[in-house]
mmCIF file of N, CA and C in Angstrom:
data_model
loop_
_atom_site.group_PDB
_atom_site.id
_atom_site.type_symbol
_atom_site.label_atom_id
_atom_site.label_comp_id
_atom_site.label_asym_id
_atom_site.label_seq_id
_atom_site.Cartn_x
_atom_site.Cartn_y
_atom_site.Cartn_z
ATOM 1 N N UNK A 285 -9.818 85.136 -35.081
ATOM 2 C CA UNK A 285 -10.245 84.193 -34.065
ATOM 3 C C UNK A 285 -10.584 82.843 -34.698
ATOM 4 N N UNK A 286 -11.160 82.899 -35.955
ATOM 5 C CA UNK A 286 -11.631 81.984 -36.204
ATOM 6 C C UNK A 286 -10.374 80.655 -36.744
ATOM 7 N N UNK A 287 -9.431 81.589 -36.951
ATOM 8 C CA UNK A 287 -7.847 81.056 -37.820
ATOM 9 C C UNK A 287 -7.317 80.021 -36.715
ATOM 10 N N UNK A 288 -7.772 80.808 -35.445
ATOM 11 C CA UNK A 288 -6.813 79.806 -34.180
ATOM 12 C C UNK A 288 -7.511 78.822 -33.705
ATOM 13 N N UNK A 289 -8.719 78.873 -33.800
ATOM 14 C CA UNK A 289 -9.422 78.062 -33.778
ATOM 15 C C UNK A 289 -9.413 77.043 -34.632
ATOM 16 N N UNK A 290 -9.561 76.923 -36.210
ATOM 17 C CA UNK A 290 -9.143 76.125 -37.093
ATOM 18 C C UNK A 290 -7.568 75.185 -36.624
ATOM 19 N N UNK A 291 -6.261 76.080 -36.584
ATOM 20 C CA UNK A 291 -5.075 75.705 -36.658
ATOM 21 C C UNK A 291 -5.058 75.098 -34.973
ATOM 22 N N UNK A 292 -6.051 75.021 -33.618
ATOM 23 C CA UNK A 292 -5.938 74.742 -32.560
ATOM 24 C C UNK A 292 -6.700 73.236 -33.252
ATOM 25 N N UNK A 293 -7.702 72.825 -33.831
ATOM 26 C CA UNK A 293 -8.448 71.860 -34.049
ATOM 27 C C UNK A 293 -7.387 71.031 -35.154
ATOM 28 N N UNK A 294 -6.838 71.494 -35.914
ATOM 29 C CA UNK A 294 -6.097 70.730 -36.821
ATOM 30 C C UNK A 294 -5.246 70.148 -35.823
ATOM 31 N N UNK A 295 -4.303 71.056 -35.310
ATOM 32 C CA UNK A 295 -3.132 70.635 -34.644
ATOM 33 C C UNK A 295 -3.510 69.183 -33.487
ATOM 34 N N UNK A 296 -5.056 69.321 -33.010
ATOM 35 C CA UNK A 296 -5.270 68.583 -31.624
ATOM 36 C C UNK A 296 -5.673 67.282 -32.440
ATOM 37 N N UNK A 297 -6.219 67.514 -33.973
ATOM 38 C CA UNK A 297 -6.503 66.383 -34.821
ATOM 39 C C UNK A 297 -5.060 65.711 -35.018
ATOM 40 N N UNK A 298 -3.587 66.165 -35.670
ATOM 41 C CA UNK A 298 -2.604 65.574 -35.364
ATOM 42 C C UNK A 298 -1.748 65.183 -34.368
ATOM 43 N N UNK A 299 -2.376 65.576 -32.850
ATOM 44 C CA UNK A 299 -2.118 64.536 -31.865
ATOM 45 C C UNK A 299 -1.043 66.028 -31.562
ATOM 46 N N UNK A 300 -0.991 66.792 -31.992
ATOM 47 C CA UNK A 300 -0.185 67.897 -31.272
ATOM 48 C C UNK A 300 -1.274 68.971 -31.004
ATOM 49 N N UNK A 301 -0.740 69.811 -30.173
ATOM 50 C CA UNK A 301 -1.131 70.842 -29.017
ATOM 51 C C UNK A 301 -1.136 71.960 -29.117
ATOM 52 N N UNK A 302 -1.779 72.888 -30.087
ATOM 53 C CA UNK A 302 -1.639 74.709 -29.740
ATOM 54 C C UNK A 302 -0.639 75.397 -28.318
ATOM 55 N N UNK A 303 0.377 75.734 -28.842
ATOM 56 C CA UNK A 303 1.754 76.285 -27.414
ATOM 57 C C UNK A 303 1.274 77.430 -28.416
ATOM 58 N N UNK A 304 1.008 78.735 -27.499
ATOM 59 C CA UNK A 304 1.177 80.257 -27.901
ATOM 60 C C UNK A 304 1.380 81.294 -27.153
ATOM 61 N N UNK A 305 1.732 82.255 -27.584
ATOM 62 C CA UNK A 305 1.596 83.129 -26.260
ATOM 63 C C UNK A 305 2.273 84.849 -27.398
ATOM 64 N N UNK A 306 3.291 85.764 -26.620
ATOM 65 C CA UNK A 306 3.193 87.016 -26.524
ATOM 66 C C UNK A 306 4.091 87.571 -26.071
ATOM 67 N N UNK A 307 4.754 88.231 -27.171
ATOM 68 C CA UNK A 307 6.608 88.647 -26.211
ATOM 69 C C UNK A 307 6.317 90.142 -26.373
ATOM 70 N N UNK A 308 6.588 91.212 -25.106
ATOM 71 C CA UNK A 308 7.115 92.023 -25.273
ATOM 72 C C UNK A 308 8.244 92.741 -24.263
ATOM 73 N N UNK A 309 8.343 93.923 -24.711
ATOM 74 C CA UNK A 309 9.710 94.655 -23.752
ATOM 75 C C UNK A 309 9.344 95.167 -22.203
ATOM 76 N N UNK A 310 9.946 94.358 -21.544
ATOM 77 C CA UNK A 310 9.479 94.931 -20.219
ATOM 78 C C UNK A 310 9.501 96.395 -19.652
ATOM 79 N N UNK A 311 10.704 97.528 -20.629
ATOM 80 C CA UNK A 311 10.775 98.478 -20.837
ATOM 81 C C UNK A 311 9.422 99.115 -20.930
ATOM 82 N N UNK A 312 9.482 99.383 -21.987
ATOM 83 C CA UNK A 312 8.505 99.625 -23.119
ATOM 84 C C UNK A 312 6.921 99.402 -23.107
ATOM 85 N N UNK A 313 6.833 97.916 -23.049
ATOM 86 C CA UNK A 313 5.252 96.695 -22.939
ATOM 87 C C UNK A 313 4.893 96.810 -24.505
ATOM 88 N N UNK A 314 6.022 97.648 -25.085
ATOM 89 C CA UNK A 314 5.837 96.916 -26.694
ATOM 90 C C UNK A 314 5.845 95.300 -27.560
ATOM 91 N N UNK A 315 5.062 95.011 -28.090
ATOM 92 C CA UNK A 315 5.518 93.710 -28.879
ATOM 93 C C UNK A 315 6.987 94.234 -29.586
ATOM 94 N N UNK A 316 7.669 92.356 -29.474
ATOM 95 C CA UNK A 316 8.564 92.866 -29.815
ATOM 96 C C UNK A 316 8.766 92.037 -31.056
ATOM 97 N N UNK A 317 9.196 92.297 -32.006
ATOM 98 C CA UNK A 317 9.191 91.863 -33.704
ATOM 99 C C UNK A 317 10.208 90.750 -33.783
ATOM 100 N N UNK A 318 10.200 89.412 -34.258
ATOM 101 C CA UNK A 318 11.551 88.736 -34.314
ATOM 102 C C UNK A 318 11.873 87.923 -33.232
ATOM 103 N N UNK A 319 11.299 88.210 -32.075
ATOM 104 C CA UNK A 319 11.631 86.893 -31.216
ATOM 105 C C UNK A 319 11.874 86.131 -31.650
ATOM 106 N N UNK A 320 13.379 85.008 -30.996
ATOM 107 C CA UNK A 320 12.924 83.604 -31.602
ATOM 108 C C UNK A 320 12.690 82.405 -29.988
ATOM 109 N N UNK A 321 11.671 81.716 -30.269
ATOM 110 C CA UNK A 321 10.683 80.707 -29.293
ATOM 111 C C UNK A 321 11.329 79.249 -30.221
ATOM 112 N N UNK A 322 12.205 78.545 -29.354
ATOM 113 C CA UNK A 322 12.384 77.590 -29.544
ATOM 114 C C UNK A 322 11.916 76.683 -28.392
ATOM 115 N N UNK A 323 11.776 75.335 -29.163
ATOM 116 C CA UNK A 323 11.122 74.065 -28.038
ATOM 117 C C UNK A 323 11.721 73.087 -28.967
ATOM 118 N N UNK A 324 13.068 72.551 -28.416
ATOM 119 C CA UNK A 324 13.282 71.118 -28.927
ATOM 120 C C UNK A 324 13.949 71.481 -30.269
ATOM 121 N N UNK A 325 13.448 70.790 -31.483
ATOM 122 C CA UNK A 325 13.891 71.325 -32.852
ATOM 123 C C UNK A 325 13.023 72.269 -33.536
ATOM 124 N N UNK A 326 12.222 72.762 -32.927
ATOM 125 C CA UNK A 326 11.223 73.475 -33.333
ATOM 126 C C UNK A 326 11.313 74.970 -33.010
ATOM 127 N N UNK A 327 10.954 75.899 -33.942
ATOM 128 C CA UNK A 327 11.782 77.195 -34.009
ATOM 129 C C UNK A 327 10.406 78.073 -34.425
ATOM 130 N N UNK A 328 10.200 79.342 -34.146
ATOM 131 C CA UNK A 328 9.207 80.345 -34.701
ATOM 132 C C UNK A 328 9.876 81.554 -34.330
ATOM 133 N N UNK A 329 9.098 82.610 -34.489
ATOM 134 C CA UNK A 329 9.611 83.939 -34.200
ATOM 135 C C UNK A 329 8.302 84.547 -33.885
ATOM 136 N N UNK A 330 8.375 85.726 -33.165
ATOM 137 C CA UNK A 330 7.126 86.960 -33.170
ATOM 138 C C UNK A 330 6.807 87.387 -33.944
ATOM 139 N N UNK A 331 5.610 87.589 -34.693
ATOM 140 C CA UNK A 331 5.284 88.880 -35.600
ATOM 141 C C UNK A 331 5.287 90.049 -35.106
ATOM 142 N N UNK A 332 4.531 90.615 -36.008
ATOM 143 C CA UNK A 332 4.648 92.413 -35.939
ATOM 144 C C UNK A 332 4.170 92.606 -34.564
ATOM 145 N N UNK A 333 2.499 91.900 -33.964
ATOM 146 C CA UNK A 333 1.932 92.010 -33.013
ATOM 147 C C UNK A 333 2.865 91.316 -31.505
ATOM 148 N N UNK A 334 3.898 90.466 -31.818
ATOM 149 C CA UNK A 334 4.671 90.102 -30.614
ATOM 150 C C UNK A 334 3.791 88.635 -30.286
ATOM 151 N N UNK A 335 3.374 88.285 -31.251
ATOM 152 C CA UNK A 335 2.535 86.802 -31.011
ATOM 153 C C UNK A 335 3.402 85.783 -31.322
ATOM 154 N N UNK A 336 3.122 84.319 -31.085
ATOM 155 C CA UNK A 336 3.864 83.262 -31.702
ATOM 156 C C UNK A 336 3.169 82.401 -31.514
ATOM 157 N N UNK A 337 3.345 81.228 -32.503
ATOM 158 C CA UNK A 337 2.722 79.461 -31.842
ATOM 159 C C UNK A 337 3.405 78.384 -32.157
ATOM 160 N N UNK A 338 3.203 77.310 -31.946
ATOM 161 C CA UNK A 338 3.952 76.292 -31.897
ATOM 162 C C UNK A 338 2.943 74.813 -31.871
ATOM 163 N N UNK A 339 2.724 74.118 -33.042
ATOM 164 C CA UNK A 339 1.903 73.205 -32.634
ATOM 165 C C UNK A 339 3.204 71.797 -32.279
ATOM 166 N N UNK A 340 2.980 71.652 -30.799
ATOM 167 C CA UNK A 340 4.131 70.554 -29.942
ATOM 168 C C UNK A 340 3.254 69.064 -29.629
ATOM 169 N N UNK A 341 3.546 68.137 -29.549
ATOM 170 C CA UNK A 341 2.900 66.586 -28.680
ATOM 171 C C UNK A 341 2.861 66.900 -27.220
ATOM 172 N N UNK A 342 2.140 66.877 -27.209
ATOM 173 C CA UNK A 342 1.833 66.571 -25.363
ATOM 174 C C UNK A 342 3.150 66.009 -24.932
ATOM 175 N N UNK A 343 3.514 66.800 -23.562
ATOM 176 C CA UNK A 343 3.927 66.092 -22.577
ATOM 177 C C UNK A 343 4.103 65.954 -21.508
ATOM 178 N N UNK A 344 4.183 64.990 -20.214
ATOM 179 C CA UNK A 344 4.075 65.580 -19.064
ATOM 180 C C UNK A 344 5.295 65.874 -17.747
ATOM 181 N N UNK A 345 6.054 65.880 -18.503
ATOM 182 C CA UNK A 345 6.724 66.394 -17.813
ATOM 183 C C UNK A 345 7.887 67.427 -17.903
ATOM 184 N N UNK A 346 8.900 68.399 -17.455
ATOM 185 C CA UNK A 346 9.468 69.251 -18.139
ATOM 186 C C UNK A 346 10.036 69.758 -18.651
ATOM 187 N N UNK A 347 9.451 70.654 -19.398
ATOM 188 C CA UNK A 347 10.272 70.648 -21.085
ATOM 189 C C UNK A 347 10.277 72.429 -20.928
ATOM 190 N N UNK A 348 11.700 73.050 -21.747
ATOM 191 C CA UNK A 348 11.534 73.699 -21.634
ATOM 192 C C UNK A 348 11.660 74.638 -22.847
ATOM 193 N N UNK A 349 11.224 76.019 -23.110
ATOM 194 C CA UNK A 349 11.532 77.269 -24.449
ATOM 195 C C UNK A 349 12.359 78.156 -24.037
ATOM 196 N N UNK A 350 12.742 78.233 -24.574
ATOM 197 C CA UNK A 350 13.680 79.442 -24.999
ATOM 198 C C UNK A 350 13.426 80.810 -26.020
ATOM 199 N N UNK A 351 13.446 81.883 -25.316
ATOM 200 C CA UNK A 351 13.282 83.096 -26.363
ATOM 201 C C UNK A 351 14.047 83.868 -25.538
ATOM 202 N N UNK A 352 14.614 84.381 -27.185
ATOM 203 C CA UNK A 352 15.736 85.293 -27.064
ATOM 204 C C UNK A 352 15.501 86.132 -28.461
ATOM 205 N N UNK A 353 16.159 87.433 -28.497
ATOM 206 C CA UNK A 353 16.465 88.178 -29.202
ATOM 207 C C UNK A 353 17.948 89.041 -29.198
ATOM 208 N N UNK A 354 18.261 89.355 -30.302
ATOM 209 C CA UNK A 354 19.385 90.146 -30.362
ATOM 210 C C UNK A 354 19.104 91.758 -29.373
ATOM 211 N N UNK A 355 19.970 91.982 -28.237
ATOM 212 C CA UNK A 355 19.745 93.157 -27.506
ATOM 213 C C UNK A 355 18.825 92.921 -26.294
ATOM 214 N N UNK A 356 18.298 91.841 -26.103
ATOM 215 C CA UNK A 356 17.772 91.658 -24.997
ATOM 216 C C UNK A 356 18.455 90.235 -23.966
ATOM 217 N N UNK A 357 18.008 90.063 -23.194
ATOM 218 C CA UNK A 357 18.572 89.232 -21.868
ATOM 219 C C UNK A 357 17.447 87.702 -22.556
ATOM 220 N N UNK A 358 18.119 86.619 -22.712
ATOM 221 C CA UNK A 358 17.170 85.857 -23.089
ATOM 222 C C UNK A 358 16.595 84.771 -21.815
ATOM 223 N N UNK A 359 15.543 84.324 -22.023
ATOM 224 C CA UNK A 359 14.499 83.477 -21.454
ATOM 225 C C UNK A 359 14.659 82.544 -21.334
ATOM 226 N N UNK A 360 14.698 81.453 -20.291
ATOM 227 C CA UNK A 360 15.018 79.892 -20.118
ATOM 228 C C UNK A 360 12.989 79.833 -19.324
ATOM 229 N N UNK A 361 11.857 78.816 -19.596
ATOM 230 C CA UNK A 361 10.720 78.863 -19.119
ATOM 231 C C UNK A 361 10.241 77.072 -19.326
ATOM 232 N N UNK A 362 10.704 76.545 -17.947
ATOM 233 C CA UNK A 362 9.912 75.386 -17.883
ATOM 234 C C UNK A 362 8.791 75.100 -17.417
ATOM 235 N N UNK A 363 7.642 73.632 -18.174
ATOM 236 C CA UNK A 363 6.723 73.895 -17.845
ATOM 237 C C UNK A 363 5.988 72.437 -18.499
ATOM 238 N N UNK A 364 4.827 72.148 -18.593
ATOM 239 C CA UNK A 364 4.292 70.756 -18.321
ATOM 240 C C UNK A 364 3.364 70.852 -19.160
ATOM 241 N N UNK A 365 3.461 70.244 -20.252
ATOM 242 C CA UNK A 365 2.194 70.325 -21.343
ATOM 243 C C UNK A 365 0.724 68.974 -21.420
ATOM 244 N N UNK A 366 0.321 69.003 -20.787
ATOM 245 C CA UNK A 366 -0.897 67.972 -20.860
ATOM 246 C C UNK A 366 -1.697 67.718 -22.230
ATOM 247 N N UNK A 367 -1.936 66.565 -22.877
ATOM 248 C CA UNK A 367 -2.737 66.372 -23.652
ATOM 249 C C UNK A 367 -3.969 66.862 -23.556
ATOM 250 N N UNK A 368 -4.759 66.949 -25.132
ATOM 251 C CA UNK A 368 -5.605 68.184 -25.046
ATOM 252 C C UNK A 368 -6.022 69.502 -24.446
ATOM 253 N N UNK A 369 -4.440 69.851 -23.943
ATOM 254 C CA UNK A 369 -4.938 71.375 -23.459
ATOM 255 C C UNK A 369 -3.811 72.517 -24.521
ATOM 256 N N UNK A 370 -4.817 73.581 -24.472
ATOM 257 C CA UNK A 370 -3.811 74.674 -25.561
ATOM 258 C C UNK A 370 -3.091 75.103 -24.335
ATOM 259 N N UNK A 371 -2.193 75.928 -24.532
ATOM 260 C CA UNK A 371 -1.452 76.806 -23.653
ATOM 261 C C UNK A 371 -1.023 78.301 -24.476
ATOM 262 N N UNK A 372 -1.107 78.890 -23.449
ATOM 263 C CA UNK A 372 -0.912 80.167 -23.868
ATOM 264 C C UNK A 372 0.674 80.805 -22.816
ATOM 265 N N UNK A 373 1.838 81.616 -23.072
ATOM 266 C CA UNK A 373 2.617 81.752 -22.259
ATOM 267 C C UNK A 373 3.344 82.825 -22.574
ATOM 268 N N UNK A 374 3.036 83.941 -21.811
ATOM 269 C CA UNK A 374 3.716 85.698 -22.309
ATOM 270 C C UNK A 374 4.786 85.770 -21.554
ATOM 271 N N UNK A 375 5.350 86.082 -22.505
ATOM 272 C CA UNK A 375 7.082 86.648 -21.841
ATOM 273 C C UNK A 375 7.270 88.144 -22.131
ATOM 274 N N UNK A 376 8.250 88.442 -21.177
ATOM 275 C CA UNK A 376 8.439 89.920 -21.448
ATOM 276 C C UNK A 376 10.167 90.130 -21.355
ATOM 277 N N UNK A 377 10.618 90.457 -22.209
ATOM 278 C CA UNK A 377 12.362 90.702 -22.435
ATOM 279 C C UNK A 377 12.727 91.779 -22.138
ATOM 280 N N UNK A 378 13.578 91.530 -21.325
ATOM 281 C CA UNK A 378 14.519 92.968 -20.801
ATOM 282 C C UNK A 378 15.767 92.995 -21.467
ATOM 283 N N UNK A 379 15.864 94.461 -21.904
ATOM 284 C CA UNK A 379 16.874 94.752 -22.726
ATOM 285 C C UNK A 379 18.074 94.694 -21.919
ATOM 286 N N UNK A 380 19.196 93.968 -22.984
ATOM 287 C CA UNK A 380 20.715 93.677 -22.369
ATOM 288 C C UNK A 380 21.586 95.218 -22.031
ATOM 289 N N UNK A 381 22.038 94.723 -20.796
ATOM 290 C CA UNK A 381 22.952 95.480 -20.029
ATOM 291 C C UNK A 381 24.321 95.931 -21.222
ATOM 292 N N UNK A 382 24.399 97.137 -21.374
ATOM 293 C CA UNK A 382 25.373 98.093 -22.429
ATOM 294 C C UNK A 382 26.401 98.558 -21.406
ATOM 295 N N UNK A 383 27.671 97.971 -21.597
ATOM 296 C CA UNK A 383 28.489 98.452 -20.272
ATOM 297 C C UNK A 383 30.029 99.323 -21.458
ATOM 298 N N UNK A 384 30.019 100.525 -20.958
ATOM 299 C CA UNK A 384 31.421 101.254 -22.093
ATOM 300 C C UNK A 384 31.833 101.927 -20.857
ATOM 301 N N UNK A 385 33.065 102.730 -21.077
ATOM 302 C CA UNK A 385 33.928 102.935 -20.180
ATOM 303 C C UNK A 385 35.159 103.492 -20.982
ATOM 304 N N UNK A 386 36.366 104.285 -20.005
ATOM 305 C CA UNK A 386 37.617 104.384 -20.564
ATOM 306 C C UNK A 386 38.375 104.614 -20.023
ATOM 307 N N UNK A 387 39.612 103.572 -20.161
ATOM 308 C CA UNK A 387 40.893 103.313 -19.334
ATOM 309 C C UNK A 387 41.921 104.114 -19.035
ATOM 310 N N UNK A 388 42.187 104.613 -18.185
ATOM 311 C CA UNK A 388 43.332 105.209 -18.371
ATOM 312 C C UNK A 388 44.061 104.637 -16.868
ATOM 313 N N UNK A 389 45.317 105.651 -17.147
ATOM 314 C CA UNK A 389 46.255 105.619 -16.022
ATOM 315 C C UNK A 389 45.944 106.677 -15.345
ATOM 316 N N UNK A 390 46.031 105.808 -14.001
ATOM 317 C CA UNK A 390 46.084 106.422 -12.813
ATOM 318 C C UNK A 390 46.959 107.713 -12.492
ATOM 319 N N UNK A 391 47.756 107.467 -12.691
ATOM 320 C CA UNK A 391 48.742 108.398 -12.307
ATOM 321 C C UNK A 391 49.039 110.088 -13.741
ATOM 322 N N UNK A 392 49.147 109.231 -14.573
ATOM 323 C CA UNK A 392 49.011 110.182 -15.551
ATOM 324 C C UNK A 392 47.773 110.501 -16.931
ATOM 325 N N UNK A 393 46.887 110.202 -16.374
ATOM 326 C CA UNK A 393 45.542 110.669 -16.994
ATOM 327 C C UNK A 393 45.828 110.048 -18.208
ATOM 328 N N UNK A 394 46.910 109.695 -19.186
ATOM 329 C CA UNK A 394 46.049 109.006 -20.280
ATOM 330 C C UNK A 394 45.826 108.090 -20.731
ATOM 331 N N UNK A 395 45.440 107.836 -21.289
ATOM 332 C CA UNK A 395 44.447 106.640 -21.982
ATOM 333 C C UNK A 395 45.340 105.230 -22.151
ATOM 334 N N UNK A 396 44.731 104.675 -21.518
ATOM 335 C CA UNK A 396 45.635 102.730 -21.791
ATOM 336 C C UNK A 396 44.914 102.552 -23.011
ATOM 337 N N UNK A 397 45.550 101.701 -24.296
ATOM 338 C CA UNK A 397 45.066 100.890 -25.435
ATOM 339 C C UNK A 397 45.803 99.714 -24.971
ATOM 340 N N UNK A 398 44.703 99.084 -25.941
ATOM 341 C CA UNK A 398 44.849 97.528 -26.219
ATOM 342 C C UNK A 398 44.789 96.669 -24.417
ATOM 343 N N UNK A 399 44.468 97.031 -23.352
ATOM 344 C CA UNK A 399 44.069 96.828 -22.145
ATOM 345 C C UNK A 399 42.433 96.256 -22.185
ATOM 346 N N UNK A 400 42.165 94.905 -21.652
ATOM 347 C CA UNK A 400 41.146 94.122 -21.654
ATOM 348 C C UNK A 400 39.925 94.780 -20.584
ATOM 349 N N UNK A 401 38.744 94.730 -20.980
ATOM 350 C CA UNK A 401 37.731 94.666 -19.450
ATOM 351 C C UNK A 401 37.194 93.971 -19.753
ATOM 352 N N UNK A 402 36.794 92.995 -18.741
ATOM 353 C CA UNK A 402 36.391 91.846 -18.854
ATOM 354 C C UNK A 402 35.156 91.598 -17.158
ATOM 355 N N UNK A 403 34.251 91.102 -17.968
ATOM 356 C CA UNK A 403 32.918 90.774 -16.994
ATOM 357 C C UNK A 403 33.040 89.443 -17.065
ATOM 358 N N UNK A 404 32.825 88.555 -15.825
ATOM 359 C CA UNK A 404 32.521 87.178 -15.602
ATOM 360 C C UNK A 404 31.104 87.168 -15.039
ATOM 361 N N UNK A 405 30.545 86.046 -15.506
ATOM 362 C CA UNK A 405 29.206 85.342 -14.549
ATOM 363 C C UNK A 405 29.566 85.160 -13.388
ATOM 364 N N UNK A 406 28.938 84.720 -12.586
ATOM 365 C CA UNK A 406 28.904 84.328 -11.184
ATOM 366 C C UNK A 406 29.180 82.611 -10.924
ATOM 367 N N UNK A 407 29.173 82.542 -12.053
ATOM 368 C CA UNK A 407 30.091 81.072 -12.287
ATOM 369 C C UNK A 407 31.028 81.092 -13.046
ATOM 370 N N UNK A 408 31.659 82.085 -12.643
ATOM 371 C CA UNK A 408 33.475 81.864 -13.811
ATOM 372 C C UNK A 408 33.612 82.336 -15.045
ATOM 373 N N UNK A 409 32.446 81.870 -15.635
ATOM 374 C CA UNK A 409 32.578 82.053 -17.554
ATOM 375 C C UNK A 409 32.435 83.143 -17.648
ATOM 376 N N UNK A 410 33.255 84.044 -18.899
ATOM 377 C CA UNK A 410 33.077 85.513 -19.318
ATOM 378 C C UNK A 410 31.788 85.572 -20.066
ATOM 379 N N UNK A 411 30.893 86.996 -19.527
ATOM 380 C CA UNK A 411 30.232 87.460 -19.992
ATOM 381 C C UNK A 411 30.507 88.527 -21.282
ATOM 382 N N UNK A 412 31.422 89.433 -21.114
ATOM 383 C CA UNK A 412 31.993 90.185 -21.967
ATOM 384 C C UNK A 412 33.185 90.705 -21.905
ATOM 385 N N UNK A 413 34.292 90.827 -22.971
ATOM 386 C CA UNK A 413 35.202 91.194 -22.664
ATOM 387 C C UNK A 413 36.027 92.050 -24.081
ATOM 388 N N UNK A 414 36.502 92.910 -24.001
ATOM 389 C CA UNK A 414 36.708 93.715 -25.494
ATOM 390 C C UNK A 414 38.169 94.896 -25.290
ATOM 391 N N UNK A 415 39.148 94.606 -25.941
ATOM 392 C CA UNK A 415 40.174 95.545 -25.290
ATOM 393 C C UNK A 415 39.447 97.245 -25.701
ATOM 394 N N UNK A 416 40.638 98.053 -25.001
ATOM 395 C CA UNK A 416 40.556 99.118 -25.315
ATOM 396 C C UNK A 416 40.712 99.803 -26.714
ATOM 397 N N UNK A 417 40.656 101.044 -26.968
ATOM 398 C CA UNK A 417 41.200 101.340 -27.765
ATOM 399 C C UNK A 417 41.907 102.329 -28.034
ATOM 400 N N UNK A 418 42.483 103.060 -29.131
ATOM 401 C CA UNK A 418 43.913 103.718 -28.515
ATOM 402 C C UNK A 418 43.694 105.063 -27.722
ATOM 403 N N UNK A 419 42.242 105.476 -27.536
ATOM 404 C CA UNK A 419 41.836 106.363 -26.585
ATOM 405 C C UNK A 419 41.372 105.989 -25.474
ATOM 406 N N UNK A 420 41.639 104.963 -25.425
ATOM 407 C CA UNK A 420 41.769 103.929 -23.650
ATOM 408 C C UNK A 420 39.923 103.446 -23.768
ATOM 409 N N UNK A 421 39.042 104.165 -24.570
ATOM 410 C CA UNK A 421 37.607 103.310 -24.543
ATOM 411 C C UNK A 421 37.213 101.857 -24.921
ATOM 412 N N UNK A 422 36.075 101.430 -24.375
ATOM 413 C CA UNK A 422 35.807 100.054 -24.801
ATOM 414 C C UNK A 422 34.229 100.051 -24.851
#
């Protein structure tokens, strides 16, 4: 306690702002290890406990972070930082959608290779796409 307190007083002494907060699995409600919390050019990760901080400049109007991890669905979170105030901001990551499957023909049960499946967004762009393989899986 006393650490955040120190590094909240330093940071408000260099005219920047204590940003912190708390990632875990919405699964789970485990911390999750490795997050990465970006703002701008500024980059951290979670520790063991699923904590992070960020000493940022005030600002007022909105700006936004990003956290993401490998295997989970990542975070877009805008929001309004006022001079002299800390902020605190918990996120919780839901693990990414695992989609497998296996192709075949219709008519004669076996297996298509080298045949694409392919997921789009809801705006056009592919989400995932990976051919088969020679046992028609993907």
């Amino acid at each position: 306690m006393k650490l955040c307190i120190l590094v909240l007083l330093l940071a408000q002494a260099a005219g920047k702002v204590a940003l912190s907060g708390h990632v875990t699995d919405s699964v789970t409600h485990q911390p999750v290890i490795g997050a990465r919390i970006q703002y701008q050019s500024l980059e951290t990760a979670s520790d063991q406990n699923g904590n992070w901080s960020l000493n940022v400049k005030p600002f007022v109007t909105n700006r936004e972070l990003f956290i993401s991890k490998d295997g989970y669905a990542g975070i877009r979170h805008y929001f309004v930082l006022k001079s002299g105030t800390a902020e605190s901001h918990d996120f919780e990551l839901s693990p990414a959608a695992h989609l497998s499957g296996r192709l075949v023909d219709r008519d004669s049960d076996r297996p298509v290779a080298g045949m694409y499946a392919t997921l789009r967004r809801s705006n056009g762009g592919v989400f995932y796409a990976d051919a088969s393989g020679e046992d028609g899986s993907f």
